[in-house]
Tab-separated table of C-alpha atoms and ligand atoms in Angstrom:
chain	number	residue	atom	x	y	z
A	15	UNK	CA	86.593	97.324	95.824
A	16	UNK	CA	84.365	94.024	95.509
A	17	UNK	CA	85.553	90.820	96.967
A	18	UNK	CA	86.989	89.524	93.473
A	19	UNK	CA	89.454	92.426	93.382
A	20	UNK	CA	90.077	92.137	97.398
A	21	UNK	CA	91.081	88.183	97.135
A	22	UNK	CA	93.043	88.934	93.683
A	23	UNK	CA	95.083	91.676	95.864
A	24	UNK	CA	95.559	89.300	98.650
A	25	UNK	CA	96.877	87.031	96.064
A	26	UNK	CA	98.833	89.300	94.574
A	27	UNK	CA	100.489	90.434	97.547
A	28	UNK	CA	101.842	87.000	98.370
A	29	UNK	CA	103.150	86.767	94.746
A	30	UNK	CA	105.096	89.707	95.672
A	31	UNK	CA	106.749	88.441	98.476
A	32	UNK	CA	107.346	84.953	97.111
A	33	UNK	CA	108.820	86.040	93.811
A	34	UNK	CA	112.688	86.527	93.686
A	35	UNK	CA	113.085	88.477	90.561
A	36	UNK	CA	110.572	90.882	89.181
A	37	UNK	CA	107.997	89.766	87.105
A	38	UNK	CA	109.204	88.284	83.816
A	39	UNK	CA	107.736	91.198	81.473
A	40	UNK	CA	108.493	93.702	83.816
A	41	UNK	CA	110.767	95.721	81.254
A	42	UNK	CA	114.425	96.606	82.644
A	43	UNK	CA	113.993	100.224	83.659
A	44	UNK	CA	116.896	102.791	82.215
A	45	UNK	CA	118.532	105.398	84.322
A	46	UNK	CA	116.389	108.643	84.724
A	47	UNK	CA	118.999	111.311	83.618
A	48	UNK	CA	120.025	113.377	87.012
A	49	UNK	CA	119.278	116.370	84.505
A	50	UNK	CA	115.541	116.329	85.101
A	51	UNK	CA	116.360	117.494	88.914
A	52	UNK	CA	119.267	120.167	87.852
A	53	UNK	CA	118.431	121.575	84.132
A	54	UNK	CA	116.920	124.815	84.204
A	55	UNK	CA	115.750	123.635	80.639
A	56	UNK	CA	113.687	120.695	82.438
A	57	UNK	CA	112.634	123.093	84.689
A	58	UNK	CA	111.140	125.320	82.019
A	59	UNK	CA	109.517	121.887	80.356
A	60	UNK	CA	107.588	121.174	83.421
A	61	UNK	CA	106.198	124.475	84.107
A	62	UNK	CA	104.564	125.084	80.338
A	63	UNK	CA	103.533	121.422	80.145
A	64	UNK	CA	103.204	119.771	83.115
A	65	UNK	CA	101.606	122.732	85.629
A	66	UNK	CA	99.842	124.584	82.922
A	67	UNK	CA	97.780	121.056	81.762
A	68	UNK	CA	97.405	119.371	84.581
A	69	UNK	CA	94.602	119.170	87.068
A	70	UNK	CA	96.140	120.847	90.856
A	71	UNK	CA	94.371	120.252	94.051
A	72	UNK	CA	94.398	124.206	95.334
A	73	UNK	CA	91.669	124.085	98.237
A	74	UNK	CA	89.151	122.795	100.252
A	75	UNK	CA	85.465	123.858	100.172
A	76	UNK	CA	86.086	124.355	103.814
A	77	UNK	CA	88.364	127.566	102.796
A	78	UNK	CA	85.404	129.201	100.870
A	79	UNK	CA	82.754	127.948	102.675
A	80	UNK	CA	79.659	130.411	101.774
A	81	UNK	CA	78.637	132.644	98.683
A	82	UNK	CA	81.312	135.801	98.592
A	83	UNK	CA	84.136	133.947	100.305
A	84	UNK	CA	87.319	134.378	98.676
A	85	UNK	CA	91.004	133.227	98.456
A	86	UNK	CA	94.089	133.921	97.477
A	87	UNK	CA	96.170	130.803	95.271
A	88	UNK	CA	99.738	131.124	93.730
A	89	UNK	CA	100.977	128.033	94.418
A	90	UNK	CA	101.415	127.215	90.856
A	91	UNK	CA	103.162	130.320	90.453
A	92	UNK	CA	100.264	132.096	89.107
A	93	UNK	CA	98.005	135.122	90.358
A	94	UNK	CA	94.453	133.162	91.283
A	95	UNK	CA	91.407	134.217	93.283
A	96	UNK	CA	88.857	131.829	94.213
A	97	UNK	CA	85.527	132.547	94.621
A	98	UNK	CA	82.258	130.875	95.834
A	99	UNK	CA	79.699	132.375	94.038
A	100	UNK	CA	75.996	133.203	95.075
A	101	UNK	CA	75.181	130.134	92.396
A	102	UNK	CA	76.988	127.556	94.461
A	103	UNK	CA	79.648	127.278	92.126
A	104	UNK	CA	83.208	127.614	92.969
A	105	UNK	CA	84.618	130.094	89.928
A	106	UNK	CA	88.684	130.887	89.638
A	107	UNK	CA	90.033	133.540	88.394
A	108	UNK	CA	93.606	135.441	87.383
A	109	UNK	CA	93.666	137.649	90.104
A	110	UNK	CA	94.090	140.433	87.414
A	111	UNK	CA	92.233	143.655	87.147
A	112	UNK	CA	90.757	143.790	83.082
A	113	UNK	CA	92.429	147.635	83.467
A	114	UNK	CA	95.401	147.739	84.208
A	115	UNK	CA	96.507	144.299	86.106
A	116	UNK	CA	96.579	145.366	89.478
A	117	UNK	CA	95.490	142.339	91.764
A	118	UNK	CA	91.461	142.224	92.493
A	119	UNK	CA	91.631	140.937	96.052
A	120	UNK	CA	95.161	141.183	98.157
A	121	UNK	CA	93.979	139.617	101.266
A	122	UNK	CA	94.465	135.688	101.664
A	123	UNK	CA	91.030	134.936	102.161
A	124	UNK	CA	87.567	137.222	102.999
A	125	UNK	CA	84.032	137.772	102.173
A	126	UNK	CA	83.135	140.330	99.198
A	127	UNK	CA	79.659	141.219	97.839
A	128	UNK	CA	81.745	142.023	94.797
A	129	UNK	CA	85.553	141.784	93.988
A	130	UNK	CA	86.440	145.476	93.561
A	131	UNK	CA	90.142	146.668	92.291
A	132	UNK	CA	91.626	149.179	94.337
A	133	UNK	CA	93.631	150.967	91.797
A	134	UNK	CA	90.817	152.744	89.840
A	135	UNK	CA	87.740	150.877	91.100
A	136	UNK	CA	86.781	148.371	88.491
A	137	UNK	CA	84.330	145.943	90.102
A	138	UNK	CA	83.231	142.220	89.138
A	139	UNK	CA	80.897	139.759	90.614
A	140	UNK	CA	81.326	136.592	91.964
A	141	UNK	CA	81.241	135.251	88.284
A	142	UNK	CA	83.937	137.663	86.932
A	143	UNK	CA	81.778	139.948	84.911
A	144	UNK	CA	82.454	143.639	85.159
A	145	UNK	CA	79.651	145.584	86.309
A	146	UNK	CA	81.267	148.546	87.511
A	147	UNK	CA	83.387	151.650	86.787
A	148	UNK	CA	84.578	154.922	87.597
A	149	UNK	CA	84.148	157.331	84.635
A	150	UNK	CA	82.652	155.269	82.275
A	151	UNK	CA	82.629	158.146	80.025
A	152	UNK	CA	86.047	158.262	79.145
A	153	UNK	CA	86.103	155.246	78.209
A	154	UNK	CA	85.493	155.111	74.150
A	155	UNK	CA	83.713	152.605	72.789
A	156	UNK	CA	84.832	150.010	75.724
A	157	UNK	CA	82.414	146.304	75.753
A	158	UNK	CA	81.800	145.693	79.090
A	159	UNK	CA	80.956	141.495	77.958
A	160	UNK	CA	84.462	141.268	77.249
A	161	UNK	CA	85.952	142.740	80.555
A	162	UNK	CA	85.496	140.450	83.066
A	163	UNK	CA	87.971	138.425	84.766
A	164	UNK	CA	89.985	135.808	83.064
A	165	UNK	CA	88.727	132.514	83.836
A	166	UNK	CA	90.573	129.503	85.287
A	167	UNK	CA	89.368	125.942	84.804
A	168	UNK	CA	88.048	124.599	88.355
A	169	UNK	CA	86.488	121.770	89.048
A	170	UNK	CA	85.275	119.651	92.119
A	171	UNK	CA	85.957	116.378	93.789
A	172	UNK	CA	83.480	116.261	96.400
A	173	UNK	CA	84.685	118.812	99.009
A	174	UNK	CA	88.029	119.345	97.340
A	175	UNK	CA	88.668	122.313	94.464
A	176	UNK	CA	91.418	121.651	91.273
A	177	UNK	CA	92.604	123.910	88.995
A	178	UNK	CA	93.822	123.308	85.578
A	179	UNK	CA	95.226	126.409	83.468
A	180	UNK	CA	94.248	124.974	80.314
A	181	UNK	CA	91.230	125.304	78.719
A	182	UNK	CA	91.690	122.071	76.830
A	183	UNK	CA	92.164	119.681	79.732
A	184	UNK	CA	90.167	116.615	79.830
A	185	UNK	CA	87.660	117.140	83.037
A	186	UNK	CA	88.972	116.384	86.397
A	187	UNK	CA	86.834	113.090	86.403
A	188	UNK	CA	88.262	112.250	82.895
A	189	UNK	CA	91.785	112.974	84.448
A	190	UNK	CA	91.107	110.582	87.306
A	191	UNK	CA	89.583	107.849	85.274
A	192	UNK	CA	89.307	104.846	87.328
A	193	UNK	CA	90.605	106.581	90.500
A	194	UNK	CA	87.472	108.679	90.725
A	195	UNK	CA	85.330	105.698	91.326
A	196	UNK	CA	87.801	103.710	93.547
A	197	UNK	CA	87.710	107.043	95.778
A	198	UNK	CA	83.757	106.464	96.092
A	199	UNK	CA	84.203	105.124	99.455
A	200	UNK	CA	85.853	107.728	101.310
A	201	UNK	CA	83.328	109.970	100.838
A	202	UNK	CA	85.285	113.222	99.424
A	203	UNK	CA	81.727	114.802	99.868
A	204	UNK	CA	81.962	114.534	103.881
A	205	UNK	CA	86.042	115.362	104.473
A	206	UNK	CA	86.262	118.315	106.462
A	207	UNK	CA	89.728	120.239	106.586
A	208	UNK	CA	91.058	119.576	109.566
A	209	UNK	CA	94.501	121.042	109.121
A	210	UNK	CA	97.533	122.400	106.686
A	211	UNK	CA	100.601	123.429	106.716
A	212	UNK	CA	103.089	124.193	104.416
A	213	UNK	CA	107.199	123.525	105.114
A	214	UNK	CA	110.002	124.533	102.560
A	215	UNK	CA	112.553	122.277	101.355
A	216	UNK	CA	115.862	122.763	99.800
A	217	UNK	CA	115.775	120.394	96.748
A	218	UNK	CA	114.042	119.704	93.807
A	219	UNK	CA	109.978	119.309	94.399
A	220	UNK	CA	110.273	115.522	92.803
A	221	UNK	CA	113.539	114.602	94.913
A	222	UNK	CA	111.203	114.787	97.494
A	223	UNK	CA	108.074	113.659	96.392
A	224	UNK	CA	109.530	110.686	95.188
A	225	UNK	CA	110.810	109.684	98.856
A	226	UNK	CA	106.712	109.725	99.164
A	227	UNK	CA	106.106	107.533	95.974
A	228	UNK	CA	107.783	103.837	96.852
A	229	UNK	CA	108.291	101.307	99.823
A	230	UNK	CA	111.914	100.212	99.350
A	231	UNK	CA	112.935	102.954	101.382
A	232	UNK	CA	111.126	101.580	104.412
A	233	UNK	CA	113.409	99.542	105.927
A	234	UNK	CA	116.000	101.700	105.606
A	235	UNK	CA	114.997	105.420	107.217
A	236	UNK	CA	111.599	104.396	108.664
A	237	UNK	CA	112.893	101.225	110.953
A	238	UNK	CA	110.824	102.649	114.030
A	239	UNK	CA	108.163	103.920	112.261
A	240	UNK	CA	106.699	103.283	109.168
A	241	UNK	CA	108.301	99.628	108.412
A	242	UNK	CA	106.368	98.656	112.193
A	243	UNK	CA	103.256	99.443	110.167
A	244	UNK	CA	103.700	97.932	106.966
A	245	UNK	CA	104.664	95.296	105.159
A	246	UNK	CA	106.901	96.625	102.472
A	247	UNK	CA	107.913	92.894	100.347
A	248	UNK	CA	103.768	92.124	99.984
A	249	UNK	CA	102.933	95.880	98.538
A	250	UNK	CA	101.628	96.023	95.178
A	251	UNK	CA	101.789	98.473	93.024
A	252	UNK	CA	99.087	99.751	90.382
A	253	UNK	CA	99.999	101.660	87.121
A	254	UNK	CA	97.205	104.087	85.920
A	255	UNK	CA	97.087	106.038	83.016
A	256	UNK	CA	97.580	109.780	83.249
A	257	UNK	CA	100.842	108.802	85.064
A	258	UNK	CA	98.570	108.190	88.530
A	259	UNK	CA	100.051	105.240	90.758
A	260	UNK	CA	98.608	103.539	94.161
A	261	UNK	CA	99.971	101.389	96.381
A	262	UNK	CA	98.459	98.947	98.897
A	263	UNK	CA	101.149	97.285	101.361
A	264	UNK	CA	99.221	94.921	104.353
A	265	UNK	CA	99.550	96.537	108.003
A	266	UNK	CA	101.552	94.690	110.627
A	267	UNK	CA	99.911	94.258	113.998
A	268	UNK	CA	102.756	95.680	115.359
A	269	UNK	CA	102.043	99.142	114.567
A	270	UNK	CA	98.931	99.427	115.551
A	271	UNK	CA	99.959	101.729	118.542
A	272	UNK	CA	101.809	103.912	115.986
A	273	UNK	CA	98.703	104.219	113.739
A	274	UNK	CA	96.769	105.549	116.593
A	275	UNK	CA	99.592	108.254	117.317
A	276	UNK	CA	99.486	109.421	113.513
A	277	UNK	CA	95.676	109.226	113.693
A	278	UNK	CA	93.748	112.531	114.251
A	279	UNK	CA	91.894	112.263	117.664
A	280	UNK	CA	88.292	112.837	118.497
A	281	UNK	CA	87.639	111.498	114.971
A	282	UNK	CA	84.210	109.454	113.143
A	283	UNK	CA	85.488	106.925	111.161
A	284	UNK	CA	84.391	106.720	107.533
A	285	UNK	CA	82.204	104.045	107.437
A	286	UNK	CA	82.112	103.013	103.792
A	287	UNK	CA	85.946	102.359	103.777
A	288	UNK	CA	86.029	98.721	102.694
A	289	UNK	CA	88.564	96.273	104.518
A	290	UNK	CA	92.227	97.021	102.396
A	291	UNK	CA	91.462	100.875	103.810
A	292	UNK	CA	91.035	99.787	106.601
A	293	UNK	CA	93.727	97.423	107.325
A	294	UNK	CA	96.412	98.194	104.696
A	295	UNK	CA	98.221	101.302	104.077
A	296	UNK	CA	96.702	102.002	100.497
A	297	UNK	CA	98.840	105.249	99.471
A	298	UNK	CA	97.935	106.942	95.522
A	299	UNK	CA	100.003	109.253	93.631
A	300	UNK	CA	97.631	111.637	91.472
A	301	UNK	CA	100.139	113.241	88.447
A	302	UNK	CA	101.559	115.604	89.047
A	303	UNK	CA	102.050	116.500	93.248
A	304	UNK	CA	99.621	114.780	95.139
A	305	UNK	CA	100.116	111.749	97.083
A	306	UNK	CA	97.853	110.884	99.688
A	307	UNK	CA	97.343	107.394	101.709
A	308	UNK	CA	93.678	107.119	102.366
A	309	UNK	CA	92.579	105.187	105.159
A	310	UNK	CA	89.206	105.015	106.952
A	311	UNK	CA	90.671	107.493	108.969
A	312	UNK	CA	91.677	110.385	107.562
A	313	UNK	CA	92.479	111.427	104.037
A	314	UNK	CA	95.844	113.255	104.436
A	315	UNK	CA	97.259	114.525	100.890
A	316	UNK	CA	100.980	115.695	100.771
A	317	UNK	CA	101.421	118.391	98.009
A	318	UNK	CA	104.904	119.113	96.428
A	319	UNK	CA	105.449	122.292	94.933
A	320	UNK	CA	108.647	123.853	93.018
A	321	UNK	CA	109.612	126.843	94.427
A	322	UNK	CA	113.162	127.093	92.401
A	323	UNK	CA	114.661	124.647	90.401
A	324	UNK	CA	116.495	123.391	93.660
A	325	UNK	CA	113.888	124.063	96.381
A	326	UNK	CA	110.236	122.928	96.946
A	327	UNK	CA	107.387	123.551	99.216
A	328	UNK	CA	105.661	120.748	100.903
A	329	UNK	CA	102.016	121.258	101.990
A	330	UNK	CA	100.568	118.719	104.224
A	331	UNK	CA	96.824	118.339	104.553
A	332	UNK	CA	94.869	116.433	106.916
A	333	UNK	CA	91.470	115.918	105.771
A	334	UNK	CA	88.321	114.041	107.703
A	335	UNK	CA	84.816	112.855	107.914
A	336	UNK	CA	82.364	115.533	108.782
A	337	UNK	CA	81.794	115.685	112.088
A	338	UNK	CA	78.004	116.527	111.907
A	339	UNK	CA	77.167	119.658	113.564
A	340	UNK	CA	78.482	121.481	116.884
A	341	UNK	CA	82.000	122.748	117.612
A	342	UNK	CA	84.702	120.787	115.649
A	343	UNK	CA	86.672	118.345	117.626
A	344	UNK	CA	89.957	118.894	118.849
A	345	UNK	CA	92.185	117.170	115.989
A	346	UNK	CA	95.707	116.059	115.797
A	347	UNK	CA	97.275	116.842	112.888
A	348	UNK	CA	98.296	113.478	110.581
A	349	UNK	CA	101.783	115.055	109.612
A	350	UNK	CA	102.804	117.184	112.167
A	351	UNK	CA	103.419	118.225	115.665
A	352	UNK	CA	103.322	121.386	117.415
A	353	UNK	CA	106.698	122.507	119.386
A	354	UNK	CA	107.705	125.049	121.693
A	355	UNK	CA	109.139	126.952	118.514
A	356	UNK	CA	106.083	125.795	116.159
A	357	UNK	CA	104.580	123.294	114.090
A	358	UNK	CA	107.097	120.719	113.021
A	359	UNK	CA	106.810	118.213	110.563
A	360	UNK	CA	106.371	115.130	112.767
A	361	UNK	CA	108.523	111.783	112.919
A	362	UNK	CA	107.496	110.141	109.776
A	363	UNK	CA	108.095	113.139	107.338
A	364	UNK	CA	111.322	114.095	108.842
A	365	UNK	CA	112.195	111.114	107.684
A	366	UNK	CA	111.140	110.910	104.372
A	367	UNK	CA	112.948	114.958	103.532
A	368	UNK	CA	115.990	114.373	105.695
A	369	UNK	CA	117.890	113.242	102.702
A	370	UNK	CA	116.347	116.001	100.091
A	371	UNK	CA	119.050	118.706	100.339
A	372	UNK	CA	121.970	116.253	99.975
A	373	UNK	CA	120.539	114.527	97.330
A	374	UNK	CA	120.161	117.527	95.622
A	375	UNK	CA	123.702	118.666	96.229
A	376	UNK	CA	124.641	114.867	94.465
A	377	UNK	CA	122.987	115.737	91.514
A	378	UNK	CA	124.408	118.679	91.149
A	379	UNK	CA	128.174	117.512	91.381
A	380	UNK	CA	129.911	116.313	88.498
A	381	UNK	CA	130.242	113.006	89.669
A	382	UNK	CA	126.395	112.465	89.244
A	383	UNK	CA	125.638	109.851	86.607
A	384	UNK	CA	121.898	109.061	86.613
A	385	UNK	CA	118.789	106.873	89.033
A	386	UNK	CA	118.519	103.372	88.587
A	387	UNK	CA	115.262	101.882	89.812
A	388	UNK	CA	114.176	98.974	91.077
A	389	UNK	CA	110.892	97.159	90.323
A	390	UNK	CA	109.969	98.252	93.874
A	391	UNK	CA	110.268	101.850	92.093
A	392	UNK	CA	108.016	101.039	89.406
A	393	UNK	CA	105.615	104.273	90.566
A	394	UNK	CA	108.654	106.735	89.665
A	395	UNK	CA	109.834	105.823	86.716
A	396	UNK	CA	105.702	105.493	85.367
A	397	UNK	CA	105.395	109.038	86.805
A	398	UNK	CA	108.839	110.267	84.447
A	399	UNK	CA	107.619	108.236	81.916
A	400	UNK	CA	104.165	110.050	81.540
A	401	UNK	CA	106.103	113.587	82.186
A	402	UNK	CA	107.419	113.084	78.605
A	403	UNK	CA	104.753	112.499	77.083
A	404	UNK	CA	102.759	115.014	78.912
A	405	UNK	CA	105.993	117.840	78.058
A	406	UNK	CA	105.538	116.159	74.403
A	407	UNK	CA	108.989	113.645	73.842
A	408	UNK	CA	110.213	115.836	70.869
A	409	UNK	CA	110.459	118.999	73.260
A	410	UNK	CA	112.912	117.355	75.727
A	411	UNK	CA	116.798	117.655	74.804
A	412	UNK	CA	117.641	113.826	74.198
A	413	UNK	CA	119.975	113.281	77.316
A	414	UNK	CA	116.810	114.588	79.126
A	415	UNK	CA	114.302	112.018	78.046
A	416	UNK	CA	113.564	108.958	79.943
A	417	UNK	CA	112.938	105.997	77.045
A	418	UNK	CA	109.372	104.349	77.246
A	419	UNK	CA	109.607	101.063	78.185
A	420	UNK	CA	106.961	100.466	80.823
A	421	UNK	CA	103.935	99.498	78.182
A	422	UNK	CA	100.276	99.585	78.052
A	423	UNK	CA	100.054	96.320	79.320
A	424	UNK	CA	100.943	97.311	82.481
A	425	UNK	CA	98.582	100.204	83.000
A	426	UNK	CA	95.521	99.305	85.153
A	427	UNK	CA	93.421	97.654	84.190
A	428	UNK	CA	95.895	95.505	82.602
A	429	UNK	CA	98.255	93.372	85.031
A	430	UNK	CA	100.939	90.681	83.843
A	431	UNK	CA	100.952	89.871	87.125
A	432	UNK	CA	97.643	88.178	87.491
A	433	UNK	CA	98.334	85.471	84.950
A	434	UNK	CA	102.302	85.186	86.274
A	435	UNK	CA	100.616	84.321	89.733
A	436	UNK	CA	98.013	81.853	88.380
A	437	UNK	CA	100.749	80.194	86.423
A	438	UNK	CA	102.554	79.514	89.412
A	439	UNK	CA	99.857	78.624	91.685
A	440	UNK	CA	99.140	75.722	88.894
A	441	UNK	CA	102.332	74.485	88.769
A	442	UNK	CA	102.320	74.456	92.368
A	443	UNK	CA	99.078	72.764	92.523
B	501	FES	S1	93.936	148.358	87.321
B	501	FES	FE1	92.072	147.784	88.172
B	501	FES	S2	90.821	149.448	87.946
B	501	FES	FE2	92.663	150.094	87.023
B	502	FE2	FE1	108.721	107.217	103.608
């Protein structure tokens, strides 16, 4: 971020908490229809449009660190092995036998000269091509070339691996657009996996994402916590397209002791962050599960994951600089703590799911009418908004839909605000 953008933030961050109203064109946000948590026809929607297209973070490089390493993925509800390959490259595959579909690896991770299917013995390399076979013979006619494994799109962000089921996706970099250069300073190259856990929830995957995706909460369920650190009426919000949001709220002096308690221990700082990483909590939602705030700290995504219609899985990572050779320090997890009984999610994040399950329940009931949103929730109702069009708006049952009223001119780099703030700092000049 250069200082022009850094002073315009500051700026805009005052605007924020000197405006009483939101901004003029700030469109008036309908009610997302409670369906889109509850409708097993939504649910359907999202997982041939929105899981199948989109680009998923699935591991870190960490997790397959040398040619022949392996892993198991089925987050996304699909059978996928990935593989580091003798090239360098990290390939994914359906975990899917050419044969007969029996599964190539069944292990969660390992090291294989060459993925080998247990059933009858087919073997592939580390690129998916078959190369091997019992009884070739009796096999008529049969082209090895088109035998190997199915592919699955991957791509890498620095030290982090995506998938994307469909082979016409834009490239991950395309998907990030101006995200991928914003990220520049924290160095995805050097993050090191420092931990990850996965805890299951009982509602709907974006009830509880959403708790992750807007500040007006704050005040509310994180008075010890979270509101100590920031300053929820100066965050701004940024719209990008591909339905990605960020926010960047200024930190309050007052928790500073907290920050150090959430911070992984032992820890080299990343030294390119520029000041609002440093001293703000800068938090960005990447379409569709990933929200993560960076800091010069640590890089911490939270993944949300359907697991039913009315339950979810939430995966916390905590992600940070490479530190250099020699053992790996001892590091406190950014999300959790360990218990007598376990890892636990830790103060912050009990916070933010304790409401999931009733919510759910709510939506459920008959008396449920729909979400109204605030300005504040301008990230969620961008998110919905790009859903649609990601599902394709004639595929969603009217009541369904949410209408599209938040327009271009509010997608980054466009911001209404900017000339909103400069008209009032003339006429108060
Ligand atoms: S199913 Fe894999 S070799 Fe037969
Ligand atoms: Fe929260």
């Amino acid at each position: 971020m250069n200082q022009q953008e850094i002073h315009t933030l500051r700026q805009l961050m005052e605007y924020e908490a000197g405006r009483t109203a939101p901004p003029k064109s700030f469109p008036t946000l309908p009610d997302i229809p409670g369906g889109r948590y509850t409708d097993p026809r939504f649910f359907e929607l999202e997982k041939q449009h929105i899981w199948r297209k989109t680009w998923l973070l699935a591991a870190h490089i960490d997790e397959v660190p040398e040619p022949g390493c392996f892993m198991l993925w089925e987050k996304a509800g699909q059978p996928v092995v990935i593989v580091h390959a003798e090239s360098g490259t990290i390939n994914a595959f359906y975990n899917t036998c050419s044969h007969r579909g029996a599964p190539v690896v069944t292990e969660p991770s390992g090291k294989r000269a060459r993925l080998t299917c247990k059933y009858h013995g087919w073997s592939y390399t580390h690129d998916g091509e078959l190369v091997g076979m019992r009884d070739p013979e009796d096999f008529r006619d049969l082209d090895f070339s088109c035998r190997g494994l199915k592919r699955v799109r991957c791509e890498r962000f620095g030290n982090l691996i995506f998938i994307n089921f469909d082979p016409h996706a834009p490239t991950l970099i395309e998907w990030l657009g101006p995200i991928a250069n914003e990220w520049q300073e924290f160095q995805f190259d050097k993050c090191r996996l420092a931990g990850r856990h996965i805890f299951d929830l009982k509602c709907n995957w974006k009830i509880a994402m959403e708790a992750n995706t807007e500040v007006y909460h704050v005040p509310s369920i994180h008075p010890k916590t979270v509101a100590q650190m920031l300053d929820h009426r100066r965050n701004v919000n940024t719209l990008y397209a591909n339905g990605h949001g960020r926010m960047i709220a200024p930190g309050r002096d007052a928790g500073s002791q907290l920050r150090e308690t959430m911070t992984p221990k032992n820890i080299r700082l990343i030294d390119t962050v520029g000041v609002i990483g440093r001293t703000c909590t800068q938090s960005y939602g990447i379409f569709p599960n990933w929200v993560s705030p960076l800091s010069d700290r640590s890089i911490p995504p939270l993944l949300f994951w359907p697991t039913s219609i009315n339950t979810c899985r939430l995966e916390t990572w905590t992600m940070v600089h490479d530190w250099g050779d020699g053992p790996a320090p001892e590091l406190t997890d950014m999300w959790t703590v360990e218990t007598d009984s376990g890892v636990e999610l830790g103060a912050v994040l009990q916070e933010d799911t304790q409401f999931g399950e009733w919510i759910q329940k709510s939506m459920e009931s008959y008396g449920f009418q729909g979400v109204p949103l605030s300005y504040q929730e301008a990230r969620i109702y961008h998110w919905n908004q790009f859903a649609d069009r990601m599902i394709g708006i004639d595929n969603i049952p009217p009541e369904l839909r949410v209408a599209q009223v938040i327009g271009e001119e509010w997608i980054y780099p466009n911001d209404p605000r900017i000339a909103l703030m400069r008209e009032g700092l003339a006429a108060a000049g």
